[in-house]
């Protein structure tokens, strides 16, 4: 192959690489700062999410602006395994007094705790089979990853999802 | 009409170049390394009280390669908008013995760092609010490792 062909090939390769890099960059920025998807599975959020798995859309704007509140389902980095991101419901913000059942499978004993500054209290919807703040205590706010706003079960719910998310962002 | 079109096209090209540059800078800033200014008395004599420029890299903590003795940037567990710099004294499973309040007494306590957490302390034990104050912090709050002052 002579030099001209080679240089044309290199130029083409560079163009393609640059295009792919730009696309990945754009995808990454959207994932980190706007919204992302997650596949949630496991029994801890029954009946909201099924055991075998649901695709959810989570937005990453509210956590940075401090606009998450009680009742939101959030993605949070696990305090026990930093490589895992878990899904739970935010039950208490800092300063709230939380009364929770310590071990519902074995007893009805309740305990009350005040959530310290800078922390949140998370619980799974299925309190019989979840490892959450009742086990590892209040979690620092800095571990919040995103807020789930949409569960995708089929095409119709997906379209509803997009519609409601637009309403949320622009109203 | 044609003039507007060429003008718009040139503007879009310029905007694209600027956007790509910002993107590249941001990726380096978040995932490779970036300079930061740290200030406060908690890391004397290692870091200045009035402010030091340091280079922090964001690769090791994702690979799990931070360990005891490293100075790290962590997100404060008391105020999630604040980033603080402290030294890692113990990883998960380590037993840490620390002076509870060296300003007032020589009393010390021993604690085992739970799974997924680290124990951080400032170099200046007399004026540092760290794990002796709010307990072991989850590994997920570590933002980066300081490697250069």
Short mmCIF file of N, CA and C in Angstrom, two decimals, chain A:
data_model
loop_
_atom_site.label_atom_id
_atom_site.label_comp_id
_atom_site.label_asym_id
_atom_site.label_seq_id
_atom_site.Cartn_x
_atom_site.Cartn_y
_atom_site.Cartn_z
N UNK A 1 0.85 -1.19 0.00
CA UNK A 1 0.00 0.00 0.00
C UNK A 1 0.88 1.23 0.00
N UNK A 2 0.60 2.17 -0.87
CA UNK A 2 1.49 3.34 -0.89
C UNK A 2 1.06 4.35 0.18
N UNK A 3 1.85 5.38 0.30
CA UNK A 3 1.67 6.33 1.40
C UNK A 3 0.32 7.03 1.34
N UNK A 4 -0.15 7.35 0.14
CA UNK A 4 -1.40 8.10 0.03
C UNK A 4 -2.59 7.30 0.55
N UNK A 5 -2.61 6.00 0.14
CA UNK A 5 -3.72 5.16 0.60
C UNK A 5 -3.70 5.04 2.12
N UNK A 6 -2.49 4.87 2.63
CA UNK A 6 -2.34 4.70 4.07
C UNK A 6 -2.81 5.92 4.84
N UNK A 7 -2.42 7.10 4.33
CA UNK A 7 -2.79 8.32 5.06
C UNK A 7 -4.29 8.56 4.97
N UNK A 8 -4.92 8.17 3.83
CA UNK A 8 -6.37 8.33 3.72
C UNK A 8 -7.06 7.42 4.72
N UNK A 9 -6.52 6.21 4.86
CA UNK A 9 -7.10 5.26 5.80
C UNK A 9 -7.00 5.77 7.23
N UNK A 10 -5.82 6.32 7.54
CA UNK A 10 -5.62 6.86 8.89
C UNK A 10 -6.59 7.99 9.18
N UNK A 11 -6.78 8.84 8.16
CA UNK A 11 -7.66 9.99 8.34
C UNK A 11 -9.09 9.50 8.59
N UNK A 12 -9.49 8.48 7.83
CA UNK A 12 -10.83 7.92 7.99
C UNK A 12 -10.98 7.33 9.39
N UNK A 13 -9.94 6.57 9.80
CA UNK A 13 -9.98 5.95 11.13
C UNK A 13 -10.10 6.99 12.22
N UNK A 14 -9.34 8.07 12.06
CA UNK A 14 -9.38 9.14 13.05
C UNK A 14 -10.76 9.78 13.12
N UNK A 15 -11.36 10.01 11.97
CA UNK A 15 -12.70 10.61 11.94
C UNK A 15 -13.72 9.74 12.65
N UNK A 16 -13.66 8.46 12.36
CA UNK A 16 -14.63 7.54 12.98
C UNK A 16 -14.43 7.51 14.49
N UNK A 17 -13.15 7.42 14.90
CA UNK A 17 -12.86 7.38 16.33
C UNK A 17 -13.35 8.63 17.03
N UNK A 18 -13.12 9.76 16.37
CA UNK A 18 -13.53 11.02 17.00
C UNK A 18 -15.05 11.09 17.11
N UNK A 19 -15.75 10.57 16.11
CA UNK A 19 -17.20 10.58 16.16
C UNK A 19 -17.72 9.69 17.29
N UNK A 20 -17.11 8.50 17.40
CA UNK A 20 -17.52 7.58 18.46
C UNK A 20 -17.23 8.17 19.83
N UNK A 21 -16.06 8.81 19.95
CA UNK A 21 -15.70 9.42 21.24
C UNK A 21 -16.68 10.51 21.62
N UNK A 22 -17.07 11.32 20.63
CA UNK A 22 -18.04 12.39 20.93
C UNK A 22 -19.35 11.80 21.38
N UNK A 23 -19.78 10.73 20.71
CA UNK A 23 -21.05 10.11 21.09
C UNK A 23 -20.99 9.55 22.50
N UNK A 24 -19.88 8.87 22.84
CA UNK A 24 -19.74 8.29 24.17
C UNK A 24 -19.70 9.38 25.23
N UNK A 25 -19.04 10.46 24.90
CA UNK A 25 -18.93 11.59 25.80
C UNK A 25 -20.33 12.13 26.11
N UNK A 26 -21.10 12.32 25.06
CA UNK A 26 -22.45 12.84 25.21
C UNK A 26 -23.30 11.89 26.05
N UNK A 27 -23.16 10.59 25.77
CA UNK A 27 -23.90 9.59 26.53
C UNK A 27 -23.51 9.63 28.00
N UNK A 28 -22.21 9.75 28.23
CA UNK A 28 -21.74 9.77 29.61
C UNK A 28 -22.25 10.99 30.36
N UNK A 29 -22.21 12.16 29.72
CA UNK A 29 -22.68 13.38 30.38
C UNK A 29 -24.16 13.25 30.72
N UNK A 30 -24.93 12.70 29.78
CA UNK A 30 -26.36 12.51 30.06
C UNK A 30 -26.55 11.57 31.23
N UNK A 31 -25.79 10.48 31.25
CA UNK A 31 -25.92 9.50 32.32
C UNK A 31 -25.58 10.07 33.68
N UNK A 32 -24.57 10.93 33.71
CA UNK A 32 -24.12 11.41 35.00
C UNK A 32 -24.91 12.60 35.50
N UNK A 33 -25.36 13.43 34.60
CA UNK A 33 -25.96 14.67 35.07
C UNK A 33 -27.44 14.80 34.78
N UNK A 34 -28.00 13.99 33.88
CA UNK A 34 -29.42 14.13 33.59
C UNK A 34 -30.18 12.92 34.10
N UNK A 35 -30.21 11.87 33.33
CA UNK A 35 -30.91 10.69 33.82
C UNK A 35 -30.23 9.43 33.31
N UNK A 36 -30.48 8.37 34.03
CA UNK A 36 -29.84 7.11 33.70
C UNK A 36 -30.83 5.97 33.90
N UNK A 37 -30.45 4.81 33.42
CA UNK A 37 -31.33 3.65 33.58
C UNK A 37 -30.71 2.72 34.61
N UNK A 38 -31.53 1.86 35.17
CA UNK A 38 -31.01 0.87 36.10
C UNK A 38 -31.89 -0.35 36.04
N UNK A 39 -31.30 -1.48 36.27
CA UNK A 39 -32.06 -2.73 36.31
C UNK A 39 -32.14 -3.15 37.77
N UNK A 40 -33.35 -3.05 38.37
CA UNK A 40 -33.48 -3.37 39.78
C UNK A 40 -34.11 -4.73 39.92
N UNK A 41 -33.58 -5.53 40.83
CA UNK A 41 -34.13 -6.87 41.06
C UNK A 41 -33.92 -7.22 42.53
N UNK A 42 -34.64 -8.26 42.96
CA UNK A 42 -34.52 -8.64 44.36
C UNK A 42 -35.81 -8.38 45.10
N UNK A 43 -35.98 -9.02 46.27
CA UNK A 43 -37.27 -8.97 46.96
C UNK A 43 -37.46 -7.74 47.84
N UNK A 44 -36.46 -6.86 47.94
CA UNK A 44 -36.55 -5.84 48.98
C UNK A 44 -37.53 -4.72 48.67
N UNK A 45 -37.96 -4.57 47.43
CA UNK A 45 -38.87 -3.47 47.11
C UNK A 45 -40.21 -3.98 46.61
N UNK A 46 -40.58 -5.23 46.93
CA UNK A 46 -41.92 -5.71 46.62
C UNK A 46 -42.90 -4.87 47.40
N UNK A 47 -44.12 -4.63 46.94
CA UNK A 47 -44.61 -4.95 45.61
C UNK A 47 -44.31 -3.91 44.54
N UNK A 48 -43.54 -2.88 44.89
CA UNK A 48 -43.27 -1.82 43.92
C UNK A 48 -42.50 -2.36 42.72
N UNK A 49 -41.42 -3.08 43.01
CA UNK A 49 -40.64 -3.68 41.92
C UNK A 49 -40.65 -5.18 42.09
N UNK A 50 -40.65 -5.92 40.98
CA UNK A 50 -40.74 -7.37 41.08
C UNK A 50 -39.39 -7.98 41.39
N UNK A 51 -39.44 -9.26 41.79
CA UNK A 51 -38.21 -9.94 42.21
C UNK A 51 -37.28 -10.17 41.03
N UNK A 52 -37.88 -10.50 39.87
CA UNK A 52 -37.03 -10.86 38.75
C UNK A 52 -36.43 -9.67 38.02
N UNK A 53 -36.95 -8.50 38.25
CA UNK A 53 -36.25 -7.36 37.65
C UNK A 53 -37.16 -6.42 36.90
N UNK A 54 -36.84 -5.13 37.02
CA UNK A 54 -37.57 -4.09 36.33
C UNK A 54 -36.56 -3.10 35.80
N UNK A 55 -36.86 -2.57 34.66
CA UNK A 55 -36.02 -1.48 34.15
C UNK A 55 -36.61 -0.18 34.66
N UNK A 56 -35.78 0.64 35.31
CA UNK A 56 -36.28 1.93 35.80
C UNK A 56 -35.43 3.05 35.23
N UNK A 57 -36.05 4.23 35.15
CA UNK A 57 -35.32 5.42 34.76
C UNK A 57 -35.14 6.28 36.01
N UNK A 58 -33.91 6.73 36.22
CA UNK A 58 -33.64 7.56 37.39
C UNK A 58 -33.02 8.86 36.92
N UNK A 59 -33.42 9.96 37.56
CA UNK A 59 -32.82 11.23 37.17
C UNK A 59 -31.82 11.67 38.25
N UNK A 60 -30.78 12.36 37.79
CA UNK A 60 -29.68 12.66 38.69
C UNK A 60 -29.61 14.14 39.00
N UNK A 61 -30.67 14.87 38.71
CA UNK A 61 -30.65 16.31 38.96
C UNK A 61 -31.07 16.61 40.40
N UNK A 62 -32.15 15.94 40.87
CA UNK A 62 -32.68 16.27 42.20
C UNK A 62 -31.69 16.03 43.32
N UNK A 63 -30.90 14.95 43.19
CA UNK A 63 -29.99 14.66 44.30
C UNK A 63 -28.94 15.75 44.44
N UNK A 64 -28.51 16.31 43.30
CA UNK A 64 -27.50 17.35 43.37
C UNK A 64 -28.08 18.65 43.88
N UNK A 65 -29.37 18.90 43.57
CA UNK A 65 -29.99 20.15 44.01
C UNK A 65 -30.59 20.03 45.40
N UNK A 66 -30.54 18.83 45.98
CA UNK A 66 -31.10 18.66 47.31
C UNK A 66 -32.62 18.61 47.32
N UNK A 67 -33.21 18.20 46.18
CA UNK A 67 -34.67 18.23 46.08
C UNK A 67 -35.30 16.85 46.26
N UNK A 68 -34.55 15.87 46.78
CA UNK A 68 -35.20 14.60 47.08
C UNK A 68 -35.84 14.70 48.44
N UNK A 69 -36.95 13.96 48.63
CA UNK A 69 -37.66 14.04 49.91
C UNK A 69 -38.22 12.71 50.31
N UNK A 70 -39.01 12.73 51.39
CA UNK A 70 -39.59 11.50 51.90
C UNK A 70 -40.54 10.91 50.87
N UNK A 71 -40.49 9.57 50.75
CA UNK A 71 -41.40 8.92 49.82
C UNK A 71 -40.79 8.68 48.45
N UNK A 72 -39.64 9.29 48.15
CA UNK A 72 -39.01 9.05 46.85
C UNK A 72 -38.30 7.72 46.86
N UNK A 73 -38.37 7.01 45.75
CA UNK A 73 -37.54 5.83 45.58
C UNK A 73 -36.21 6.32 45.02
N UNK A 74 -35.12 5.97 45.69
CA UNK A 74 -33.83 6.49 45.28
C UNK A 74 -32.85 5.37 44.99
N UNK A 75 -31.89 5.67 44.11
CA UNK A 75 -30.73 4.80 43.92
C UNK A 75 -29.66 5.32 44.86
N UNK A 76 -29.05 4.42 45.60
CA UNK A 76 -28.07 4.86 46.58
C UNK A 76 -26.90 3.89 46.58
N UNK A 77 -25.70 4.43 46.73
CA UNK A 77 -24.53 3.57 46.75
C UNK A 77 -24.49 2.87 48.10
N UNK A 78 -24.37 1.53 48.10
CA UNK A 78 -24.47 0.78 49.34
C UNK A 78 -23.33 1.12 50.29
N UNK A 79 -23.64 1.42 51.56
CA UNK A 79 -22.55 1.70 52.50
C UNK A 79 -21.74 0.45 52.86
N UNK A 80 -22.29 -0.72 52.53
CA UNK A 80 -21.54 -1.93 52.86
C UNK A 80 -20.69 -2.42 51.70
N UNK A 81 -21.07 -2.08 50.48
CA UNK A 81 -20.29 -2.52 49.33
C UNK A 81 -20.24 -1.37 48.33
N UNK A 82 -19.16 -0.62 48.31
CA UNK A 82 -19.14 0.63 47.53
C UNK A 82 -19.31 0.44 46.03
N UNK A 83 -19.20 -0.79 45.55
CA UNK A 83 -19.37 -0.97 44.11
C UNK A 83 -20.83 -1.25 43.73
N UNK A 84 -21.70 -1.36 44.72
CA UNK A 84 -23.08 -1.72 44.44
C UNK A 84 -23.98 -0.51 44.62
N UNK A 85 -24.94 -0.37 43.70
CA UNK A 85 -25.93 0.68 43.85
C UNK A 85 -27.27 0.02 44.12
N UNK A 86 -27.91 0.34 45.23
CA UNK A 86 -29.16 -0.32 45.61
C UNK A 86 -30.32 0.65 45.48
N UNK A 87 -31.53 0.07 45.41
CA UNK A 87 -32.74 0.88 45.29
C UNK A 87 -33.55 0.75 46.56
N UNK A 88 -33.89 1.89 47.18
CA UNK A 88 -34.71 1.85 48.39
C UNK A 88 -35.59 3.09 48.40
N UNK A 89 -36.49 3.13 49.38
CA UNK A 89 -37.34 4.31 49.49
C UNK A 89 -36.80 5.21 50.60
N UNK A 90 -36.79 6.51 50.34
CA UNK A 90 -36.31 7.45 51.33
C UNK A 90 -37.43 7.71 52.32
N UNK A 91 -37.21 7.35 53.58
CA UNK A 91 -38.28 7.45 54.56
C UNK A 91 -38.08 8.67 55.46
N UNK A 92 -36.82 9.05 55.72
CA UNK A 92 -36.60 10.20 56.59
C UNK A 92 -35.42 11.04 56.16
N UNK A 93 -35.57 12.36 56.27
CA UNK A 93 -34.46 13.28 56.00
C UNK A 93 -33.79 13.65 57.32
N UNK A 94 -32.75 14.49 57.28
CA UNK A 94 -32.03 14.83 58.50
C UNK A 94 -32.98 15.56 59.46
N UNK A 95 -32.86 15.19 60.73
CA UNK A 95 -33.70 15.86 61.72
C UNK A 95 -35.02 15.16 61.98
N UNK A 96 -35.42 14.23 61.13
CA UNK A 96 -36.69 13.53 61.34
C UNK A 96 -36.57 12.51 62.45
N UNK A 97 -37.68 12.28 63.14
CA UNK A 97 -37.70 11.23 64.15
C UNK A 97 -38.36 10.02 63.51
N UNK A 98 -37.63 8.92 63.40
CA UNK A 98 -38.15 7.72 62.72
C UNK A 98 -38.44 6.65 63.74
N UNK A 99 -39.65 6.05 63.66
CA UNK A 99 -39.96 4.89 64.49
C UNK A 99 -40.05 3.70 63.55
N UNK A 100 -39.26 2.68 63.82
CA UNK A 100 -39.22 1.56 62.89
C UNK A 100 -39.29 0.24 63.64
N UNK A 101 -39.79 -0.77 62.96
CA UNK A 101 -39.85 -2.12 63.54
C UNK A 101 -38.49 -2.77 63.31
N UNK A 102 -37.84 -3.18 64.38
CA UNK A 102 -36.47 -3.63 64.26
C UNK A 102 -36.36 -4.94 63.47
N UNK A 103 -37.20 -5.91 63.81
CA UNK A 103 -37.10 -7.22 63.16
C UNK A 103 -38.50 -7.79 63.00
N UNK A 104 -39.23 -7.41 61.96
CA UNK A 104 -40.66 -7.76 61.87
C UNK A 104 -40.92 -9.25 61.79
N UNK A 105 -39.92 -10.04 61.39
CA UNK A 105 -40.17 -11.48 61.28
C UNK A 105 -40.26 -12.12 62.66
N UNK A 106 -39.55 -11.56 63.65
CA UNK A 106 -39.46 -12.23 64.93
C UNK A 106 -40.21 -11.53 66.05
N UNK A 107 -40.36 -10.20 65.98
CA UNK A 107 -41.01 -9.53 67.10
C UNK A 107 -41.63 -8.23 66.62
N UNK A 108 -42.39 -7.59 67.51
CA UNK A 108 -43.01 -6.31 67.18
C UNK A 108 -42.26 -5.15 67.81
N UNK A 109 -41.03 -5.39 68.27
CA UNK A 109 -40.29 -4.34 68.98
C UNK A 109 -39.99 -3.18 68.05
N UNK A 110 -40.24 -1.97 68.56
CA UNK A 110 -39.98 -0.78 67.76
C UNK A 110 -38.88 0.05 68.40
N UNK A 111 -38.19 0.80 67.58
CA UNK A 111 -37.19 1.73 68.12
C UNK A 111 -37.36 3.07 67.44
N UNK A 112 -37.02 4.13 68.18
CA UNK A 112 -37.14 5.46 67.60
C UNK A 112 -35.76 6.08 67.51
N UNK A 113 -35.50 6.76 66.41
CA UNK A 113 -34.18 7.35 66.23
C UNK A 113 -34.34 8.69 65.52
N UNK A 114 -33.44 9.62 65.82
CA UNK A 114 -33.44 10.89 65.10
C UNK A 114 -32.34 10.83 64.05
N UNK A 115 -32.69 11.17 62.81
CA UNK A 115 -31.72 11.08 61.73
C UNK A 115 -30.71 12.22 61.87
N UNK A 116 -29.41 11.91 61.98
CA UNK A 116 -28.43 12.98 62.18
C UNK A 116 -28.27 13.87 60.95
N UNK A 117 -27.60 15.01 61.17
CA UNK A 117 -27.39 16.01 60.13
C UNK A 117 -26.61 15.41 58.96
N UNK A 118 -27.07 15.70 57.75
CA UNK A 118 -26.33 15.22 56.59
C UNK A 118 -26.62 13.78 56.23
N UNK A 119 -27.55 13.14 56.92
CA UNK A 119 -27.86 11.74 56.65
C UNK A 119 -29.32 11.57 56.24
N UNK A 120 -29.63 10.40 55.67
CA UNK A 120 -31.01 10.07 55.35
C UNK A 120 -31.30 8.65 55.83
N UNK A 121 -32.58 8.37 56.01
CA UNK A 121 -33.01 7.04 56.46
C UNK A 121 -33.72 6.36 55.30
N UNK A 122 -33.19 5.21 54.87
CA UNK A 122 -33.82 4.52 53.73
C UNK A 122 -34.37 3.17 54.19
N UNK A 123 -35.50 2.78 53.61
CA UNK A 123 -36.09 1.48 53.92
C UNK A 123 -36.62 0.87 52.64
N UNK A 124 -36.55 -0.45 52.58
CA UNK A 124 -37.15 -1.14 51.45
C UNK A 124 -38.65 -1.27 51.68
N UNK A 125 -39.45 -1.35 50.59
CA UNK A 125 -40.89 -1.46 50.76
C UNK A 125 -41.29 -2.77 51.41
N UNK A 126 -40.49 -3.79 51.22
CA UNK A 126 -40.80 -5.12 51.77
C UNK A 126 -39.95 -5.31 53.02
N UNK A 127 -40.49 -4.88 54.18
CA UNK A 127 -39.62 -4.83 55.35
C UNK A 127 -39.20 -6.21 55.85
N UNK A 128 -39.86 -7.27 55.34
CA UNK A 128 -39.47 -8.60 55.82
C UNK A 128 -38.22 -9.11 55.14
N UNK A 129 -37.90 -8.56 53.99
CA UNK A 129 -36.75 -9.11 53.25
C UNK A 129 -35.91 -8.00 52.68
N UNK A 130 -35.46 -7.10 53.53
CA UNK A 130 -34.64 -6.03 53.02
C UNK A 130 -33.54 -5.67 54.00
N UNK A 131 -32.39 -5.33 53.46
CA UNK A 131 -31.27 -4.89 54.27
C UNK A 131 -31.16 -3.39 54.04
N UNK A 132 -31.56 -2.60 55.03
CA UNK A 132 -31.62 -1.16 54.81
C UNK A 132 -31.16 -0.42 56.06
N UNK A 133 -31.65 0.79 56.25
CA UNK A 133 -31.17 1.59 57.38
C UNK A 133 -31.47 0.96 58.73
N UNK A 134 -32.47 0.04 58.76
CA UNK A 134 -32.74 -0.59 60.04
C UNK A 134 -31.57 -1.49 60.41
N UNK A 135 -30.82 -1.90 59.40
CA UNK A 135 -29.67 -2.77 59.65
C UNK A 135 -28.38 -1.97 59.74
N UNK A 136 -28.13 -1.04 58.77
CA UNK A 136 -26.84 -0.36 58.80
C UNK A 136 -26.94 1.11 59.18
N UNK A 137 -28.10 1.53 59.71
CA UNK A 137 -28.16 2.89 60.23
C UNK A 137 -28.37 3.94 59.16
N UNK A 138 -28.49 5.20 59.58
CA UNK A 138 -28.71 6.27 58.60
C UNK A 138 -27.52 6.40 57.66
N UNK A 139 -27.81 6.75 56.43
CA UNK A 139 -26.80 6.77 55.39
C UNK A 139 -26.47 8.23 55.04
N UNK A 140 -25.20 8.59 54.85
CA UNK A 140 -24.88 9.98 54.49
C UNK A 140 -25.52 10.37 53.17
N UNK A 141 -25.99 11.61 53.09
CA UNK A 141 -26.66 12.10 51.90
C UNK A 141 -25.76 12.00 50.66
N UNK A 142 -24.46 12.09 50.89
CA UNK A 142 -23.53 12.09 49.77
C UNK A 142 -23.53 10.79 48.97
N UNK A 143 -24.13 9.72 49.54
CA UNK A 143 -24.15 8.46 48.82
C UNK A 143 -25.33 8.35 47.87
N UNK A 144 -26.24 9.32 47.89
CA UNK A 144 -27.39 9.24 47.00
C UNK A 144 -26.93 9.34 45.55
N UNK A 145 -27.45 8.46 44.72
CA UNK A 145 -27.00 8.37 43.35
C UNK A 145 -28.01 8.99 42.39
N UNK A 146 -29.30 8.76 42.64
CA UNK A 146 -30.31 9.30 41.73
C UNK A 146 -31.69 9.04 42.27
N UNK A 147 -32.69 9.65 41.65
CA UNK A 147 -34.07 9.47 42.09
C UNK A 147 -34.84 8.77 40.99
N UNK A 148 -35.49 7.64 41.34
CA UNK A 148 -36.23 6.88 40.35
C UNK A 148 -37.55 7.58 40.07
N UNK A 149 -37.83 7.85 38.79
CA UNK A 149 -39.10 8.50 38.51
C UNK A 149 -39.98 7.68 37.61
N UNK A 150 -39.55 6.53 37.19
CA UNK A 150 -40.29 5.83 36.15
C UNK A 150 -39.94 4.36 36.13
N UNK A 151 -40.98 3.53 36.05
CA UNK A 151 -40.73 2.09 35.92
C UNK A 151 -41.23 1.66 34.55
N UNK A 152 -40.39 0.97 33.82
CA UNK A 152 -40.76 0.60 32.46
C UNK A 152 -41.21 -0.85 32.43
N UNK A 153 -42.50 -1.13 32.28
CA UNK A 153 -42.91 -2.54 32.18
C UNK A 153 -43.26 -2.92 30.76
N UNK A 154 -43.81 -1.99 30.00
CA UNK A 154 -44.07 -2.28 28.59
C UNK A 154 -44.09 -0.98 27.82
N UNK A 155 -44.41 -1.02 26.54
CA UNK A 155 -44.28 0.17 25.72
C UNK A 155 -45.20 1.28 26.17
N UNK A 156 -46.43 0.95 26.54
CA UNK A 156 -47.39 1.98 26.93
C UNK A 156 -46.89 2.71 28.19
N UNK A 157 -46.41 1.92 29.17
CA UNK A 157 -45.92 2.58 30.40
C UNK A 157 -44.67 3.39 30.11
N UNK A 158 -43.89 2.95 29.11
CA UNK A 158 -42.71 3.71 28.74
C UNK A 158 -43.10 5.07 28.18
N UNK A 159 -44.14 5.10 27.33
CA UNK A 159 -44.58 6.38 26.78
C UNK A 159 -45.14 7.27 27.89
N UNK A 160 -45.89 6.67 28.83
CA UNK A 160 -46.39 7.45 29.96
C UNK A 160 -45.25 8.06 30.74
N UNK A 161 -44.22 7.25 30.92
CA UNK A 161 -43.00 7.65 31.62
C UNK A 161 -42.42 8.92 31.01
N UNK A 162 -42.20 8.87 29.72
CA UNK A 162 -41.57 10.00 29.04
C UNK A 162 -42.45 11.22 29.18
N UNK A 163 -43.76 11.03 29.02
CA UNK A 163 -44.70 12.14 29.10
C UNK A 163 -44.64 12.79 30.49
N UNK A 164 -44.70 11.95 31.54
CA UNK A 164 -44.69 12.51 32.89
C UNK A 164 -43.36 13.15 33.23
N UNK A 165 -42.28 12.60 32.67
CA UNK A 165 -40.99 13.20 33.00
C UNK A 165 -40.87 14.57 32.36
N UNK A 166 -41.45 14.73 31.16
CA UNK A 166 -41.44 16.08 30.56
C UNK A 166 -42.25 17.04 31.38
N UNK A 167 -43.41 16.57 31.87
CA UNK A 167 -44.24 17.43 32.71
C UNK A 167 -43.46 17.87 33.93
N UNK A 168 -42.73 16.92 34.51
CA UNK A 168 -41.98 17.23 35.73
C UNK A 168 -40.90 18.26 35.47
N UNK A 169 -40.20 18.10 34.36
CA UNK A 169 -39.06 18.98 34.12
C UNK A 169 -39.46 20.37 33.70
N UNK A 170 -40.58 20.49 33.00
CA UNK A 170 -40.90 21.79 32.45
C UNK A 170 -41.99 22.53 33.18
N UNK A 171 -42.52 21.94 34.25
CA UNK A 171 -43.56 22.65 35.00
C UNK A 171 -43.07 23.09 36.36
#
